[in-house]
Amino acid sequence: MKILSKITLLLVLLVSQASYCGDTIKVIYQKAIDAYETDNFEEAVVQLTKYLAFASSHDEGYYMRGNAYYKLNEFGKAVNDYGRAYELGFKDAVMFFKMAEFYRENSDNELAYTFYTKTVENDNEYTEAFIELGKLCMLKEEYDKALGYFQKAL
């Protein structure tokens, strides 16, 4: 009988601890959102890093931390988080455009082209992405393709 009561007590403690952890994670995420919404991007990064330690498969968490890094001009970290968000299934034209810009600015035209393409796949009216695709095609001397992208930008 003592063993049964000890097991019951242990189960009650485990369930209450799991509930507490779940509430704590929600509180951390809310703190991250509050920090981001008040333009306290450093604190948002801190809170989102804590949050993602427990919720490592939350695509929107990585997207949000990527945006916070972007606002802090930490573009490499932003692109890493955007990439993780994308791997987890998150799709957003603005995110793809930011990734493309990062790669273009770092002379990786192939990855830039890939992410500009993903941008227009997610938003076929994203004028700037069509223009950038046209420019990249011009660099590769693919003039007909470039013209097509420029026309789509109009």
PDB file of C-alpha atoms in Angstrom:
ATOM      1  CA  MET A   1       0.000   0.000   0.000  1.00  0.00           C
ATOM      2  CA  LYS A   2       2.869   2.377   0.780  1.00  0.00           C
ATOM      3  CA  ILE A   3       4.335   1.791  -2.680  1.00  0.00           C
ATOM      4  CA  LEU A   4       1.026   2.679  -4.315  1.00  0.00           C
ATOM      5  CA  SER A   5       0.747   5.942  -2.365  1.00  0.00           C
ATOM      6  CA  LYS A   6       4.365   6.841  -3.223  1.00  0.00           C
ATOM      7  CA  ILE A   7       3.707   6.197  -6.906  1.00  0.00           C
ATOM      8  CA  THR A   8       0.548   8.311  -6.745  1.00  0.00           C
ATOM      9  CA  LEU A   9       2.440  11.131  -5.039  1.00  0.00           C
ATOM     10  CA  LEU A  10       5.214  10.920  -7.630  1.00  0.00           C
ATOM     11  CA  LEU A  11       2.684  11.090 -10.482  1.00  0.00           C
ATOM     12  CA  VAL A  12       0.966  14.106  -8.933  1.00  0.00           C
ATOM     13  CA  LEU A  13       4.323  15.860  -8.591  1.00  0.00           C
ATOM     14  CA  LEU A  14       5.288  15.065 -12.195  1.00  0.00           C
ATOM     15  CA  VAL A  15       1.973  16.294 -13.578  1.00  0.00           C
ATOM     16  CA  SER A  16       2.117  19.511 -11.560  1.00  0.00           C
ATOM     17  CA  GLN A  17       5.760  20.080 -12.629  1.00  0.00           C
ATOM     18  CA  ALA A  18       4.849  19.575 -16.297  1.00  0.00           C
ATOM     19  CA  SER A  19       1.978  22.016 -15.932  1.00  0.00           C
ATOM     20  CA  TYR A  20       4.286  24.551 -14.258  1.00  0.00           C
ATOM     21  CA  CYS A  21       6.867  24.189 -17.050  1.00  0.00           C
ATOM     22  CA  GLY A  22       4.175  24.681 -19.681  1.00  0.00           C
ATOM     23  CA  ASP A  23       2.986  27.853 -17.952  1.00  0.00           C
ATOM     24  CA  THR A  24       6.575  29.068 -17.595  1.00  0.00           C
ATOM     25  CA  ILE A  25       7.238  28.542 -21.319  1.00  0.00           C
ATOM     26  CA  LYS A  26       4.080  30.490 -22.169  1.00  0.00           C
ATOM     27  CA  VAL A  27       5.216  33.316 -19.879  1.00  0.00           C
ATOM     28  CA  ILE A  28       8.652  33.414 -21.529  1.00  0.00           C
ATOM     29  CA  TYR A  29       7.080  33.528 -24.992  1.00  0.00           C
ATOM     30  CA  GLN A  30       4.735  36.332 -23.937  1.00  0.00           C
ATOM     31  CA  LYS A  31       7.690  38.278 -22.528  1.00  0.00           C
ATOM     32  CA  ALA A  32       9.409  37.856 -25.903  1.00  0.00           C
ATOM     33  CA  ILE A  33       6.350  39.130 -27.760  1.00  0.00           C
ATOM     34  CA  ASP A  34       6.001  42.090 -25.383  1.00  0.00           C
ATOM     35  CA  ALA A  35       9.673  42.981 -25.789  1.00  0.00           C
ATOM     36  CA  TYR A  36       9.455  42.754 -29.572  1.00  0.00           C
ATOM     37  CA  GLU A  37       6.297  44.846 -29.744  1.00  0.00           C
ATOM     38  CA  THR A  38       7.938  47.595 -27.672  1.00  0.00           C
ATOM     39  CA  ASP A  39      11.040  47.572 -29.911  1.00  0.00           C
ATOM     40  CA  ASN A  40      13.206  46.042 -27.171  1.00  0.00           C
ATOM     41  CA  PHE A  41      14.818  43.648 -29.618  1.00  0.00           C
ATOM     42  CA  GLU A  42      17.748  42.700 -27.371  1.00  0.00           C
ATOM     43  CA  GLU A  43      15.323  41.470 -24.704  1.00  0.00           C
ATOM     44  CA  ALA A  44      13.205  39.763 -27.345  1.00  0.00           C
ATOM     45  CA  VAL A  45      16.272  37.794 -28.457  1.00  0.00           C
ATOM     46  CA  VAL A  46      17.042  36.818 -24.846  1.00  0.00           C
ATOM     47  CA  GLN A  47      13.488  35.642 -24.169  1.00  0.00           C
ATOM     48  CA  LEU A  48      13.124  33.870 -27.516  1.00  0.00           C
ATOM     49  CA  THR A  49      16.418  32.058 -26.967  1.00  0.00           C
ATOM     50  CA  LYS A  50      15.098  30.803 -23.617  1.00  0.00           C
ATOM     51  CA  TYR A  51      11.805  29.866 -25.231  1.00  0.00           C
ATOM     52  CA  LEU A  52      13.393  28.010 -28.151  1.00  0.00           C
ATOM     53  CA  ALA A  53      15.470  25.935 -25.738  1.00  0.00           C
ATOM     54  CA  PHE A  54      12.147  24.310 -24.787  1.00  0.00           C
ATOM     55  CA  ALA A  55      10.200  24.746 -28.035  1.00  0.00           C
ATOM     56  CA  SER A  56      12.858  23.946 -30.619  1.00  0.00           C
ATOM     57  CA  SER A  57      10.333  22.979 -33.290  1.00  0.00           C
ATOM     58  CA  HIS A  58       8.310  26.203 -33.174  1.00  0.00           C
ATOM     59  CA  ASP A  59       8.857  27.764 -36.592  1.00  0.00           C
ATOM     60  CA  GLU A  60       7.299  31.100 -35.665  1.00  0.00           C
ATOM     61  CA  GLY A  61       9.646  31.425 -32.683  1.00  0.00           C
ATOM     62  CA  TYR A  62      12.646  31.216 -34.994  1.00  0.00           C
ATOM     63  CA  TYR A  63      10.996  33.634 -37.418  1.00  0.00           C
ATOM     64  CA  MET A  64      10.360  36.136 -34.635  1.00  0.00           C
ATOM     65  CA  ARG A  65      13.906  35.841 -33.278  1.00  0.00           C
ATOM     66  CA  GLY A  66      15.191  36.242 -36.844  1.00  0.00           C
ATOM     67  CA  ASN A  67      13.204  39.463 -37.138  1.00  0.00           C
ATOM     68  CA  ALA A  68      14.625  40.694 -33.827  1.00  0.00           C
ATOM     69  CA  TYR A  69      18.163  39.942 -35.012  1.00  0.00           C
ATOM     70  CA  TYR A  70      17.359  41.712 -38.288  1.00  0.00           C
ATOM     71  CA  LYS A  71      16.218  44.813 -36.389  1.00  0.00           C
ATOM     72  CA  LEU A  72      19.523  44.686 -34.469  1.00  0.00           C
ATOM     73  CA  ASN A  73      21.441  44.568 -37.791  1.00  0.00           C
ATOM     74  CA  GLU A  74      22.705  41.069 -36.995  1.00  0.00           C
ATOM     75  CA  PHE A  75      21.848  39.823 -40.451  1.00  0.00           C
ATOM     76  CA  GLY A  76      23.813  36.562 -40.352  1.00  0.00           C
ATOM     77  CA  LYS A  77      22.004  35.465 -37.192  1.00  0.00           C
ATOM     78  CA  ALA A  78      18.698  36.613 -38.684  1.00  0.00           C
ATOM     79  CA  VAL A  79      19.241  34.521 -41.812  1.00  0.00           C
ATOM     80  CA  ASN A  80      20.207  31.490 -39.710  1.00  0.00           C
ATOM     81  CA  ASP A  81      16.943  31.759 -37.774  1.00  0.00           C
ATOM     82  CA  TYR A  82      14.939  32.386 -40.938  1.00  0.00           C
ATOM     83  CA  GLY A  83      16.536  29.277 -42.413  1.00  0.00           C
ATOM     84  CA  ARG A  84      15.551  27.234 -39.369  1.00  0.00           C
ATOM     85  CA  ALA A  85      12.001  28.611 -39.526  1.00  0.00           C
ATOM     86  CA  TYR A  86      11.854  27.646 -43.204  1.00  0.00           C
ATOM     87  CA  GLU A  87      13.167  24.131 -42.449  1.00  0.00           C
ATOM     88  CA  LEU A  88      10.347  23.786 -39.924  1.00  0.00           C
ATOM     89  CA  GLY A  89       7.756  24.828 -42.515  1.00  0.00           C
ATOM     90  CA  PHE A  90       7.432  28.595 -42.122  1.00  0.00           C
ATOM     91  CA  LYS A  91       6.897  30.454 -45.398  1.00  0.00           C
ATOM     92  CA  ASP A  92       6.811  34.215 -45.704  1.00  0.00           C
ATOM     93  CA  ALA A  93       7.657  36.366 -48.721  1.00  0.00           C
ATOM     94  CA  VAL A  94       9.257  39.116 -46.635  1.00  0.00           C
ATOM     95  CA  MET A  95      11.455  36.576 -44.844  1.00  0.00           C
ATOM     96  CA  PHE A  96      12.542  35.078 -48.162  1.00  0.00           C
ATOM     97  CA  PHE A  97      13.283  38.543 -49.556  1.00  0.00           C
ATOM     98  CA  LYS A  98      15.449  39.414 -46.530  1.00  0.00           C
ATOM     99  CA  MET A  99      17.336  36.148 -46.969  1.00  0.00           C
ATOM    100  CA  ALA A 100      17.843  36.859 -50.676  1.00  0.00           C
ATOM    101  CA  GLU A 101      19.131  40.356 -49.915  1.00  0.00           C
ATOM    102  CA  PHE A 102      21.606  38.964 -47.379  1.00  0.00           C
ATOM    103  CA  TYR A 103      22.955  36.441 -49.866  1.00  0.00           C
ATOM    104  CA  ARG A 104      23.145  39.012 -52.678  1.00  0.00           C
ATOM    105  CA  GLU A 105      25.029  41.430 -50.437  1.00  0.00           C
ATOM    106  CA  ASN A 106      27.417  38.600 -49.553  1.00  0.00           C
ATOM    107  CA  SER A 107      28.006  37.755 -53.241  1.00  0.00           C
ATOM    108  CA  ASP A 108      26.169  34.442 -53.197  1.00  0.00           C
ATOM    109  CA  ASN A 109      24.046  35.079 -56.259  1.00  0.00           C
ATOM    110  CA  GLU A 110      22.840  31.483 -56.532  1.00  0.00           C
ATOM    111  CA  LEU A 111      21.281  31.503 -53.064  1.00  0.00           C
ATOM    112  CA  ALA A 112      20.032  35.039 -53.657  1.00  0.00           C
ATOM    113  CA  TYR A 113      18.310  33.818 -56.820  1.00  0.00           C
ATOM    114  CA  THR A 114      16.810  30.864 -54.924  1.00  0.00           C
ATOM    115  CA  PHE A 115      15.296  33.075 -52.232  1.00  0.00           C
ATOM    116  CA  TYR A 116      14.094  35.803 -54.601  1.00  0.00           C
ATOM    117  CA  THR A 117      12.327  32.980 -56.438  1.00  0.00           C
ATOM    118  CA  LYS A 118      10.772  31.749 -53.187  1.00  0.00           C
ATOM    119  CA  THR A 119       9.694  35.333 -52.521  1.00  0.00           C
ATOM    120  CA  VAL A 120       7.685  35.582 -55.732  1.00  0.00           C
ATOM    121  CA  GLU A 121       6.335  32.043 -55.296  1.00  0.00           C
ATOM    122  CA  ASN A 122       4.816  33.229 -52.019  1.00  0.00           C
ATOM    123  CA  ASP A 123       3.774  36.655 -53.287  1.00  0.00           C
ATOM    124  CA  ASN A 124       3.512  37.006 -57.058  1.00  0.00           C
ATOM    125  CA  GLU A 125       3.167  40.786 -56.745  1.00  0.00           C
ATOM    126  CA  TYR A 126       6.468  41.370 -54.928  1.00  0.00           C
ATOM    127  CA  THR A 127       7.862  43.918 -57.388  1.00  0.00           C
ATOM    128  CA  GLU A 128      11.296  44.309 -55.792  1.00  0.00           C
ATOM    129  CA  ALA A 129      11.932  40.570 -55.989  1.00  0.00           C
ATOM    130  CA  PHE A 130      11.109  40.494 -59.707  1.00  0.00           C
ATOM    131  CA  ILE A 131      13.484  43.412 -60.282  1.00  0.00           C
ATOM    132  CA  GLU A 132      16.280  41.671 -58.367  1.00  0.00           C
ATOM    133  CA  LEU A 133      15.675  38.437 -60.282  1.00  0.00           C
ATOM    134  CA  GLY A 134      15.977  40.435 -63.502  1.00  0.00           C
ATOM    135  CA  LYS A 135      19.257  41.974 -62.362  1.00  0.00           C
ATOM    136  CA  LEU A 136      20.678  38.580 -61.467  1.00  0.00           C
ATOM    137  CA  CYS A 137      19.679  37.220 -64.866  1.00  0.00           C
ATOM    138  CA  MET A 138      21.405  40.189 -66.514  1.00  0.00           C
ATOM    139  CA  LEU A 139      24.612  39.271 -64.667  1.00  0.00           C
ATOM    140  CA  LYS A 140      24.347  35.760 -66.116  1.00  0.00           C
ATOM    141  CA  GLU A 141      23.647  37.252 -69.562  1.00  0.00           C
ATOM    142  CA  GLU A 142      20.207  35.618 -69.606  1.00  0.00           C
ATOM    143  CA  TYR A 143      18.606  38.652 -71.199  1.00  0.00           C
ATOM    144  CA  ASP A 144      15.277  37.122 -72.260  1.00  0.00           C
ATOM    145  CA  LYS A 145      14.735  35.745 -68.787  1.00  0.00           C
ATOM    146  CA  ALA A 146      15.702  39.104 -67.276  1.00  0.00           C
ATOM    147  CA  LEU A 147      13.234  40.877 -69.535  1.00  0.00           C
ATOM    148  CA  GLY A 148      10.472  38.522 -68.384  1.00  0.00           C
ATOM    149  CA  TYR A 149      11.174  39.332 -64.732  1.00  0.00           C
ATOM    150  CA  PHE A 150      11.309  43.068 -65.432  1.00  0.00           C
ATOM    151  CA  GLN A 151       7.964  42.857 -67.223  1.00  0.00           C
ATOM    152  CA  LYS A 152       6.442  41.067 -64.236  1.00  0.00           C
ATOM    153  CA  ALA A 153       7.679  43.915 -62.047  1.00  0.00           C
ATOM    154  CA  LEU A 154       5.595  46.373 -64.048  1.00  0.00           C
TER     155      LEU A 154
END
